[in-house]
Short mmCIF file of C-alpha atoms in Angstrom, two decimals:
data_model
loop_
_atom_site.label_atom_id
_atom_site.label_comp_id
_atom_site.label_asym_id
_atom_site.label_seq_id
_atom_site.Cartn_x
_atom_site.Cartn_y
_atom_site.Cartn_z
CA ALA A 1 -0.30 -0.12 -0.03
CA GLN A 2 1.27 2.97 -0.75
CA SER A 3 0.99 6.13 2.29
CA VAL A 4 1.43 10.24 2.50
CA THR A 5 2.80 12.14 5.45
CA GLN A 6 2.28 16.34 4.74
CA LEU A 7 5.01 16.96 7.48
CA ASP A 8 3.24 20.53 8.57
CA SER A 9 -0.64 21.27 9.47
CA GLN A 10 -0.48 24.80 8.63
CA VAL A 11 2.34 26.90 7.18
CA PRO A 12 1.24 31.13 7.78
CA VAL A 13 3.29 33.33 5.05
CA PHE A 14 3.32 36.68 4.18
CA GLU A 15 2.28 38.24 0.55
CA GLU A 16 5.09 37.68 -1.72
CA ALA A 17 7.56 35.62 0.13
CA PRO A 18 8.31 32.03 -0.67
CA VAL A 19 6.49 28.88 0.28
CA GLU A 20 7.60 25.38 0.58
CA LEU A 21 5.00 22.23 1.49
CA ARG A 22 6.29 19.55 2.45
CA CYS A 23 5.18 15.69 1.38
CA ASN A 24 6.79 12.41 2.07
CA TYR A 25 5.63 9.33 0.52
CA SER A 26 6.16 5.62 0.93
CA SER A 27 5.11 3.13 -1.21
CA SER A 28 6.72 -0.63 -2.00
CA VAL A 29 6.00 -0.14 -5.54
CA SER A 30 6.54 2.47 -8.52
CA VAL A 31 4.17 5.66 -7.96
CA TYR A 32 2.08 8.79 -9.46
CA LEU A 33 2.28 11.91 -7.15
CA PHE A 34 -0.13 14.47 -6.93
CA TRP A 35 -0.90 18.23 -5.50
CA TYR A 36 -4.55 19.17 -4.75
CA VAL A 37 -5.75 22.39 -3.82
CA GLN A 38 -9.26 23.03 -2.07
CA TYR A 39 -10.81 26.10 -1.36
CA PRO A 40 -13.48 26.17 1.43
CA ASN A 41 -16.58 24.71 0.74
CA GLN A 42 -14.94 23.25 -2.90
CA GLY A 43 -14.08 20.35 -4.12
CA LEU A 44 -10.40 19.40 -5.28
CA GLN A 45 -8.30 20.95 -7.87
CA LEU A 46 -5.45 19.67 -9.30
CA LEU A 47 -2.07 21.48 -9.18
CA LEU A 48 0.27 19.37 -10.74
CA LYS A 49 1.06 15.43 -11.15
CA TYR A 50 4.13 13.58 -11.50
CA LEU A 51 4.28 10.37 -13.90
CA SER A 52 7.08 10.03 -15.27
CA GLY A 53 10.30 11.95 -16.91
CA SER A 54 11.65 15.29 -15.35
CA THR A 55 11.51 15.46 -11.52
CA LEU A 56 10.96 19.25 -11.60
CA VAL A 57 7.04 19.49 -12.06
CA LYS A 58 5.47 22.95 -13.12
CA GLY A 59 1.96 23.28 -12.59
CA ILE A 60 -0.84 25.61 -12.46
CA ASN A 61 -0.79 29.39 -10.22
CA GLY A 62 2.79 29.48 -10.78
CA PHE A 63 3.31 26.38 -8.21
CA GLU A 64 5.75 23.50 -8.92
CA ALA A 65 7.15 20.16 -7.32
CA GLU A 66 10.24 18.19 -7.16
CA PHE A 67 10.26 14.18 -7.39
CA ASN A 68 12.82 12.88 -5.29
CA LYS A 69 13.18 9.28 -5.68
CA SER A 70 15.89 8.70 -2.67
CA GLN A 71 14.29 10.95 -0.61
CA THR A 72 10.93 10.02 -1.08
CA SER A 73 9.35 13.49 -0.83
CA PHE A 74 7.61 15.77 -3.69
CA HIS A 75 7.74 19.05 -1.81
CA LEU A 76 5.67 22.13 -3.65
CA ARG A 77 7.02 25.35 -3.99
CA LYS A 78 5.67 28.42 -4.96
CA PRO A 79 8.16 31.53 -5.16
CA SER A 80 6.07 34.50 -4.65
CA VAL A 81 2.43 33.74 -2.65
CA HIS A 82 -0.35 35.72 -3.18
CA ILE A 83 -3.48 36.13 -0.75
CA SER A 84 -5.46 34.04 -3.39
CA ASP A 85 -3.41 31.18 -2.64
CA THR A 86 -4.80 30.69 0.77
CA ALA A 87 -6.04 27.61 0.62
CA GLU A 88 -6.13 23.79 1.90
CA TYR A 89 -3.13 21.62 0.20
CA PHE A 90 -3.26 18.03 -0.31
CA CYS A 91 -0.39 15.63 -1.83
CA ALA A 92 -1.59 12.12 -3.05
CA VAL A 93 0.07 9.12 -4.35
CA ARG A 94 -1.34 6.27 -6.69
CA ARG A 95 0.06 3.41 -8.11
CA ALA A 96 1.62 4.16 -11.05
CA ASN A 97 0.19 2.17 -14.38
CA SER A 98 -2.98 1.52 -13.03
CA GLY A 99 -6.49 3.57 -12.38
CA TYR A 100 -6.35 2.55 -8.62
CA ALA A 101 -7.34 5.51 -6.19
CA LEU A 102 -5.37 7.82 -4.49
CA ASN A 103 -4.12 8.00 -1.09
CA PHE A 104 -4.23 11.00 0.50
CA GLY A 105 -2.34 13.06 3.26
CA LYS A 106 -4.01 14.72 5.86
CA GLY A 107 -3.41 18.26 4.14
CA THR A 108 -1.35 21.95 4.55
CA SER A 109 -3.64 24.75 5.60
CA LEU A 110 -1.37 27.45 3.61
CA LEU A 111 -2.25 31.26 5.03
CA VAL A 112 -1.03 34.05 3.42
CA THR A 113 -0.95 37.30 5.03
CA PRO A 114 -0.43 40.90 3.80
CA ASP B 1 -18.08 19.58 -21.01
CA ALA B 2 -19.47 19.91 -17.58
CA GLY B 3 -17.00 17.79 -15.50
CA VAL B 4 -17.86 15.65 -12.57
CA THR B 5 -21.33 16.70 -11.50
CA GLN B 6 -22.49 15.39 -7.82
CA SER B 7 -26.33 15.82 -6.30
CA PRO B 8 -27.44 16.82 -3.68
CA THR B 9 -25.12 19.56 -2.59
CA HIS B 10 -26.35 19.55 0.85
CA LEU B 11 -27.97 17.17 2.76
CA ILE B 12 -29.41 16.96 6.17
CA LYS B 13 -30.36 13.60 7.85
CA THR B 14 -31.34 11.93 11.44
CA ARG B 15 -29.27 9.07 12.64
CA GLY B 16 -30.43 5.47 11.63
CA GLN B 17 -31.67 6.81 8.38
CA GLN B 18 -30.03 5.80 5.15
CA VAL B 19 -28.96 8.05 2.49
CA THR B 20 -27.89 7.77 -1.74
CA LEU B 21 -25.80 10.64 -3.20
CA ARG B 22 -25.04 10.67 -6.70
CA CYS B 23 -22.42 11.05 -9.39
CA SER B 24 -21.93 11.88 -12.89
CA PRO B 25 -18.19 11.50 -14.50
CA LYS B 26 -16.69 13.71 -16.63
CA SER B 27 -17.59 13.06 -20.52
CA GLY B 28 -15.36 9.75 -21.40
CA HIS B 29 -14.35 8.68 -17.99
CA ASP B 30 -15.31 4.91 -17.51
CA THR B 31 -14.17 5.03 -13.45
CA VAL B 32 -15.90 6.61 -10.41
CA SER B 33 -14.25 6.70 -7.20
CA TRP B 34 -15.81 7.79 -3.57
CA TYR B 35 -14.24 9.82 -0.77
CA GLN B 36 -14.76 10.76 2.49
CA GLN B 37 -13.64 13.70 3.70
CA ALA B 38 -14.33 14.50 7.24
CA LEU B 39 -13.89 18.23 8.66
CA GLY B 40 -10.08 19.33 8.99
CA GLN B 41 -8.87 15.75 7.11
CA GLY B 42 -7.89 14.70 3.90
CA PRO B 43 -9.80 12.79 1.83
CA GLN B 44 -10.78 9.04 2.39
CA PHE B 45 -10.88 6.21 -0.28
CA ILE B 46 -14.42 4.49 0.40
CA PHE B 47 -14.61 2.29 -3.02
CA GLN B 48 -14.03 2.67 -6.88
CA TYR B 49 -16.30 1.26 -9.46
CA TYR B 50 -14.96 0.47 -12.93
CA GLU B 51 -17.55 -1.93 -15.61
CA GLU B 52 -20.44 -1.66 -12.94
CA GLU B 53 -18.31 -3.34 -10.19
CA GLU B 54 -16.90 -2.84 -7.07
CA ARG B 55 -13.07 -3.00 -7.80
CA GLN B 56 -11.48 -1.49 -4.89
CA ARG B 57 -12.85 -0.76 -1.31
CA GLY B 58 -11.28 1.49 1.42
CA ASN B 59 -11.46 0.57 5.14
CA PHE B 60 -15.18 1.29 5.50
CA PRO B 61 -17.86 -1.02 6.96
CA ASP B 62 -20.39 -2.89 4.91
CA ARG B 63 -23.44 0.15 5.56
CA PHE B 64 -21.47 1.55 2.43
CA SER B 65 -22.31 0.56 -0.55
CA GLY B 66 -22.18 1.64 -3.81
CA HIS B 67 -23.44 1.34 -7.63
CA GLN B 68 -22.30 2.16 -11.28
CA PHE B 69 -24.76 1.91 -14.21
CA PRO B 70 -24.06 1.49 -17.38
CA ASN B 71 -23.80 5.10 -18.11
CA TYR B 72 -20.85 5.40 -15.66
CA SER B 73 -23.17 7.21 -13.19
CA SER B 74 -22.81 5.98 -9.78
CA GLU B 75 -24.44 6.22 -6.49
CA LEU B 76 -23.25 6.15 -2.85
CA ASN B 77 -25.90 4.71 -0.35
CA VAL B 78 -25.22 4.80 3.62
CA ASN B 79 -27.33 2.82 5.72
CA ALA B 80 -28.04 3.19 9.19
CA LEU B 81 -26.40 6.53 9.22
CA LEU B 82 -24.12 7.75 12.24
CA LEU B 83 -23.24 11.03 13.70
CA GLY B 84 -19.66 9.97 12.80
CA ASP B 85 -20.49 9.97 8.82
CA SER B 86 -21.25 14.00 9.11
CA ALA B 87 -18.88 14.76 6.01
CA LEU B 88 -17.93 16.16 3.02
CA TYR B 89 -18.59 13.00 0.34
CA LEU B 90 -16.53 13.47 -3.13
CA CYS B 91 -16.59 11.98 -6.40
CA ALA B 92 -13.82 11.03 -8.97
CA SER B 93 -13.58 10.04 -12.24
CA SER B 94 -11.06 9.03 -14.14
CA LEU B 95 -10.28 6.60 -16.84
CA TRP B 96 -9.32 2.70 -15.94
CA THR B 97 -5.79 2.77 -17.67
CA GLY B 98 -4.36 5.75 -15.64
CA GLY B 99 -4.09 9.92 -15.49
CA GLU B 100 -5.72 12.45 -13.73
CA ALA B 101 -8.88 11.98 -11.80
CA PHE B 102 -11.03 14.82 -11.47
CA PHE B 103 -13.48 15.99 -8.51
CA GLY B 104 -16.89 16.93 -7.87
CA GLN B 105 -17.74 19.65 -6.05
CA GLY B 106 -19.25 17.26 -3.15
CA THR B 107 -21.88 16.67 -1.12
CA ARG B 108 -21.55 17.46 2.86
CA LEU B 109 -23.57 15.03 4.56
CA THR B 110 -24.78 16.41 7.95
CA VAL B 111 -26.13 13.47 10.77
CA VAL B 112 -28.01 14.82 13.50
#
């Protein structure tokens, strides 16, 4: 089975500052990795995904993540955050080459203040 | 393309009652997965349907059951509701062969 650990439950940051949201996973098989964002009272929106190839993945809204197989990490970064980035962020893992279900972390709440 | 649609958006039920939630997948998708998201938690996988059969199941009791129809839409049924079943229920659709899962806006279930 695959599992995900999001190391920070809350991350406060000032507007225009850089941010990193940490995610570690464990799995005995090859996996796909995802970051989703959830705004209040809404569903999940995909930010970016790693399936194969380049370990640096760029997503929507200026976010990027780097897949590090040796450290089993998939940290999410943004060089300059906006107030509108305030939301809940979820890291998820899924067995590769399959339609298997996603396993989510508990989420990181990003709070951007002026 | 309407994406993944779920109904209803909100629901209030009494303990012991039964509830049915509905999901229409994104056009072209053949697989539907259901997740339960308790307040302040990440989504927890309930089960997944493909070709009208349950293919995977998470750690949820038999009170949780589902169905997939020939048009790929799906229902989630919960019997004998408990207060702890109060949560946001999310439906996701995808292709069985892999790729991105798209989520609906969810159904907020409150059990009183």
